[in-house]
Structure formats: C-alpha cells, structure tokens
Coordinates of C-alpha atoms and ligand atoms in Angstrom, one line a residue:
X1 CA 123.0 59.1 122.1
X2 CA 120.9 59.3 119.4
X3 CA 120.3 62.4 117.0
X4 CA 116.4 63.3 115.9
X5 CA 116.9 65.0 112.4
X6 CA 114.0 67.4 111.8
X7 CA 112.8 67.6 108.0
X8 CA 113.9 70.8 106.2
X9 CA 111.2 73.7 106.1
X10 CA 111.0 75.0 103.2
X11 CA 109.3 78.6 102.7
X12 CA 105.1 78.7 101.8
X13 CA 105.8 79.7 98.7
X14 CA 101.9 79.5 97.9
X15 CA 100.7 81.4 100.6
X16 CA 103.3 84.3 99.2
X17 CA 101.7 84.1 95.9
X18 CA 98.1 83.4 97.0
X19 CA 98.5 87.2 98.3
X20 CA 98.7 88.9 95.3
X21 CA 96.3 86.5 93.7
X22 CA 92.3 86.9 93.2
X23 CA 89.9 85.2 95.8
X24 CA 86.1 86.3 95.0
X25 CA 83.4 85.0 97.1
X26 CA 79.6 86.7 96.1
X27 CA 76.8 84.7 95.8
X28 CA 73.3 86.1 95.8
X29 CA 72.0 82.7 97.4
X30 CA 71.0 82.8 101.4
X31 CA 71.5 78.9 101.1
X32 CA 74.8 78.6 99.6
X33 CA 76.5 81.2 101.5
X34 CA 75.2 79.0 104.2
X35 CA 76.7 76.2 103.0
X36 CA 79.8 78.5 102.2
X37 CA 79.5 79.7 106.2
X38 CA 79.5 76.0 107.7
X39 CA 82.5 74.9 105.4
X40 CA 84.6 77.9 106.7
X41 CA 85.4 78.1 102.4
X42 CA 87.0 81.8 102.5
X43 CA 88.2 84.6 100.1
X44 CA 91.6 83.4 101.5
X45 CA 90.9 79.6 100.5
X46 CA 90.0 81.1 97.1
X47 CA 93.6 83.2 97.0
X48 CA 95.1 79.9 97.9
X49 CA 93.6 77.6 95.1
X50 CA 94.3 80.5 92.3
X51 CA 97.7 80.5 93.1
X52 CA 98.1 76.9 92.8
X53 CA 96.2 76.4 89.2
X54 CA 99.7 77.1 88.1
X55 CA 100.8 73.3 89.5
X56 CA 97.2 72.3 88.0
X57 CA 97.7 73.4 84.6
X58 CA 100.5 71.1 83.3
X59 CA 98.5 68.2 85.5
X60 CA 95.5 68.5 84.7
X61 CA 95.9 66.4 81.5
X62 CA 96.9 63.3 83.9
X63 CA 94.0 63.8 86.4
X64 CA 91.3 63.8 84.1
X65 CA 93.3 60.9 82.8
X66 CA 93.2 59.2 86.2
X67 CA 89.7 60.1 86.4
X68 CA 88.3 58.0 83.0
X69 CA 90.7 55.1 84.4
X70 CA 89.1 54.7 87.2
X71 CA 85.3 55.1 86.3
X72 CA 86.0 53.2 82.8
X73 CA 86.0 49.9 85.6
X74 CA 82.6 50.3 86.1
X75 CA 80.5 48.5 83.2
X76 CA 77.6 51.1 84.0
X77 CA 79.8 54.0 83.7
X78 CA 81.1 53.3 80.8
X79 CA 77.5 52.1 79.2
X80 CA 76.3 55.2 79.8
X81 CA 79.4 57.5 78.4
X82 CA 79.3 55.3 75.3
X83 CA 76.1 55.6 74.6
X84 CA 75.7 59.6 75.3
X85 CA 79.4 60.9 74.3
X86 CA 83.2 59.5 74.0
X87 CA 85.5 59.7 76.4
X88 CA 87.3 62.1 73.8
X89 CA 84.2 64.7 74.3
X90 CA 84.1 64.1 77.9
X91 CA 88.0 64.2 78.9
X92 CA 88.2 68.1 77.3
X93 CA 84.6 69.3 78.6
X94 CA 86.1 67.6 82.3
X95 CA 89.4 69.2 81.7
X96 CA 87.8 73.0 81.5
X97 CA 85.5 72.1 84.4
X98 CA 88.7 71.0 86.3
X99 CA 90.7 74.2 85.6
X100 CA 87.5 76.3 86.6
X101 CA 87.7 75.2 90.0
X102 CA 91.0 76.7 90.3
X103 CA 90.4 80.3 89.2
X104 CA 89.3 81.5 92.4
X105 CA 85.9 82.5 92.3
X106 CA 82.6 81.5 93.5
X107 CA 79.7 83.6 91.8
X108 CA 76.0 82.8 91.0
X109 CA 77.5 81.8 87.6
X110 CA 79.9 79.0 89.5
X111 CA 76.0 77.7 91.1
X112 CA 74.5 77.4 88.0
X113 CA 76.6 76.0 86.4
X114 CA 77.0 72.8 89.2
X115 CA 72.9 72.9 88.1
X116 CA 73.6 72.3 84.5
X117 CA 76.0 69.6 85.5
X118 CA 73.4 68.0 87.5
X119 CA 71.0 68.5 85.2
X120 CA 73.0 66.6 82.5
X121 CA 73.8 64.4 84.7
X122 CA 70.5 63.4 85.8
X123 CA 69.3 63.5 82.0
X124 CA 71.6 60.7 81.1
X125 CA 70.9 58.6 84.1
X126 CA 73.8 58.7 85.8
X127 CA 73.3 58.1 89.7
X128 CA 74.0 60.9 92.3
X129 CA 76.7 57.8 93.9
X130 CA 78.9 58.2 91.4
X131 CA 79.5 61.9 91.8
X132 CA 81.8 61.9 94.8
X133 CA 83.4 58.6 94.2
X134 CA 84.3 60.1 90.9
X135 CA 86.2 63.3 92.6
X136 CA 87.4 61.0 95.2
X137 CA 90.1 60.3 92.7
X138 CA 90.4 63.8 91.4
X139 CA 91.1 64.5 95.2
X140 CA 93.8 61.9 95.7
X141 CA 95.7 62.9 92.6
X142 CA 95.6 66.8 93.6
X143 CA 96.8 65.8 97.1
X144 CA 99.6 64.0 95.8
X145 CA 100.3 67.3 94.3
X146 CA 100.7 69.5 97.2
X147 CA 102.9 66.8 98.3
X148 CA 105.4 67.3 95.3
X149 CA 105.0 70.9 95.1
X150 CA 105.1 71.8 98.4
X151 CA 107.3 71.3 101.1
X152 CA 106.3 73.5 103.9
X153 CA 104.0 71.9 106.6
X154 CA 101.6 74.4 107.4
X155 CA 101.1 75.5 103.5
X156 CA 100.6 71.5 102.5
X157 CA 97.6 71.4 104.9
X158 CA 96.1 75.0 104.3
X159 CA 96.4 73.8 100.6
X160 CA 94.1 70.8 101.1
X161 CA 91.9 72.2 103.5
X162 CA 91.2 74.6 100.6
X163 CA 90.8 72.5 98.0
X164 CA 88.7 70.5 99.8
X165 CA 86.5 73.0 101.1
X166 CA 85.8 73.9 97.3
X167 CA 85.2 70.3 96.2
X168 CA 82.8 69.8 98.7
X169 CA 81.0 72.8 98.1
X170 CA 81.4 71.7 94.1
X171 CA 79.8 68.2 95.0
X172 CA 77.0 69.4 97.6
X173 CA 75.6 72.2 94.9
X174 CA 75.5 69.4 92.2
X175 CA 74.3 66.7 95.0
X176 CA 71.2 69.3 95.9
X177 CA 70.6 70.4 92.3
X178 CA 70.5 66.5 91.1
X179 CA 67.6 65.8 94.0
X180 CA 66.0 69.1 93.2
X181 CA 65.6 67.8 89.3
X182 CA 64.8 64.5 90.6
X183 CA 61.5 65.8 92.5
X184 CA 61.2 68.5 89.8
X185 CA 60.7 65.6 87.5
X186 CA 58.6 63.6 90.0
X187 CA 56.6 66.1 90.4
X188 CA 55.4 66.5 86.3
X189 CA 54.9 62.8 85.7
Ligands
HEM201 C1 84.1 64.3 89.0 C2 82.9 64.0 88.6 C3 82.3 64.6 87.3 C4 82.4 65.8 86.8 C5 83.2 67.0 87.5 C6 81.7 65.9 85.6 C7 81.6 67.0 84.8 C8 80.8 67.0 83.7 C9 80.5 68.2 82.9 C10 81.0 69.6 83.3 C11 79.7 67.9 81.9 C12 79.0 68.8 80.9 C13 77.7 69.3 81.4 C14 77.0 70.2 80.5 O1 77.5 71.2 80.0 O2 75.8 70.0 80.2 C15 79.5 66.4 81.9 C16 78.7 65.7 81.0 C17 78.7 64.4 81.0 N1 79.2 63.5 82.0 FE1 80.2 64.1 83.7 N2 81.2 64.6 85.3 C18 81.6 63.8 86.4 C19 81.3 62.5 86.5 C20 80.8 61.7 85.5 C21 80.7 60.3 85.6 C22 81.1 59.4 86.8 C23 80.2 59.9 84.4 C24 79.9 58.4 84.0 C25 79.0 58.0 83.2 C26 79.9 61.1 83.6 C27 79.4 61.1 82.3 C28 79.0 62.2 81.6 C29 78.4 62.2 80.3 C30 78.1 61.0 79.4 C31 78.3 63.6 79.9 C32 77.7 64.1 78.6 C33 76.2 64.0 78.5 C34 75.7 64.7 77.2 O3 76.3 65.6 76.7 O4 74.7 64.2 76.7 N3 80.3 62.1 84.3 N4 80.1 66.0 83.1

C-alpha cells in the first residue's frame, strides 16, 4: 500500500500583506487602460507586487546583474552600451527602473516614462527585439523568487500572474512608444 505525501501549505503570507499595501491604477489614457482592461492588470495585482518589493530589494542587485550577463553575449549589445554609457551607468539607472516596477502604481507618469525609455532607446539604435528578450531574463530570475519566498500554491501563481501582467504592460508601452518614434522620425526625414 503505498502512501501519497502531499507538500506542506504554507500560509499566503503576501496576499496578507498585499492588503494593507498600496495598489494605484489611474491613467488618463483611453488606450492604455485598454491595454490595462485586456491584461486583467488590477489594483489587486498592484497590492500584490508592492508587497513583494520587500523580496526585490535585497535581489535586485543580482538581477540587474543577470541581466548585463546575459545581453553582454551579444557583440551588438555590448557595441552599443560601450559606445553610449558603461555598464556601471547602466546597471544603477536599470536598478531604479527595476525597483519602480514594484511600488505599485501605474499613473500617466509610469507611461511617460516607458516613452523616454523608448525614446532613448531608439536614439541609440538599439532594436525593439531586444527589449523583451532582455526582460525575459529579468522574468526568470523574479520567478525563481516566488519560488524561494513563497511556498503557498495559490499565492506563487497569483504572484507571477501579477508580475507578469505588469511586465507586459511595461514592454508593450515601450514596444508602441519605440514604433511611434520610429514613424515620428520617418515622417520628418
Ligand atoms: C529589460 C530591458 C531594458 C530596460 C528596462 C532598460 C532600461 C533603461 C532605462 C530606464 C534607461 C534610461 C533612459 C532615460 O532615462 O533616458 C536606459 C538607457 C540605456 N539603455 Fe536600456 N534598458 C533595457 C534594455 C537595454 C538593452 C538590451 C541595451 C543594450 C544595448 C540597453 C542599453 C541602454 C543604453 C546604452 C542606455 C543609455 C543611453 C544614453 O544615456 O545615451 N538597454 N535603459
């Protein structure tokens, strides 16, 4: 007779927290709180991430680490970095920009500032590829995460629904902003 050993629940100690935690959603854009709608990216979402910058904080250091690693293997990448900024500059300016995604709100301040991003971005030459493949990694590190920090089934995938949900969003703003720049630019010459 054989015995099936069910893992140990543990208590959502995130959702407890995420509760007492601020979630603001309040954009003045029709189209991004369509693209907020489709996503299903909630206040609640919000509450969620906020309570887990905590876990970021101390980590952060590591993914942005991660991050150069992995996009230093590409000789383009790192052409362009070199000749623009170091990877000094660029590991604290990514370091804030990590640790803003994780305070819980989404204003018009949040959208323009994915437009800056694209705009630089564009500016330097980069190519709108690299964008998600570079967060790709961001992703896998902050999934490994949840897995260390949480141990309750239900909270480990409300946690990376969430933080996927604002990574997308993160990624399609820059995505549209780097095409609208790119036809912007067109459009002068
Ligand atoms: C996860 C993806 C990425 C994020 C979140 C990110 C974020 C940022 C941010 C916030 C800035 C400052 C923008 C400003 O204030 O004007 C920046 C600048 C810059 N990024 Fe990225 N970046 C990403 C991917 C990349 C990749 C793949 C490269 C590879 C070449 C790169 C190269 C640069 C360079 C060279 C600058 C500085 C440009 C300048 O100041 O002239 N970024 N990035």
């Amino acid at each position: 007779m054989g015995y099936f050993v069910k893992a140990k629940q543990e208590k959502a100690i995130w959702l407890q927290k995420a509760k007492d935690m601020e979630g603001l959603l309040n954009v003045s854009s029709e189209d991004v709180k369509l693209q907020v709608h489709i996503i299903e990216l909630d206040e609640s979402d919000l509450k969620l991430i906020h309570a887990f910058k905590d876990t970021i904080e101390p980590q952060v250091e590591d993914i942005v680490d991660s991050f150069y690693v992995t996009i230093l293997q590409v000789p383009e990448l790192k052409e362009i970095i070199n000749k623009h900024s170091t990877v000094e500059k660029l590991r604290k300016t990514l370091i804030s920009h990590m640790l803003s995604l994780f305070n819980g709100v989404i204003d018009d301040q949040f959208v323009e500032l994915r437009k800056k991003v694209a705009k630089t971005h564009y500016r330097i030459g980069l190519q709108p590829r690299w964008y998600p493949s570079g967060f790709q990694s961001v992703q896998n590190f902050l999934q490994k995460l949840v897995f260390e920090h949480s141990k309750n089934g239900e909270e480990q995938q409300m946690l990376i629904s969430a933080i996927g949900k604002k990574l997308n969003l993160e990624q399609q703003l820059v995505l549209e902003a780097y095409e609208a720049e790119n036809v912007r630019v067109r459009e002068n010459q």
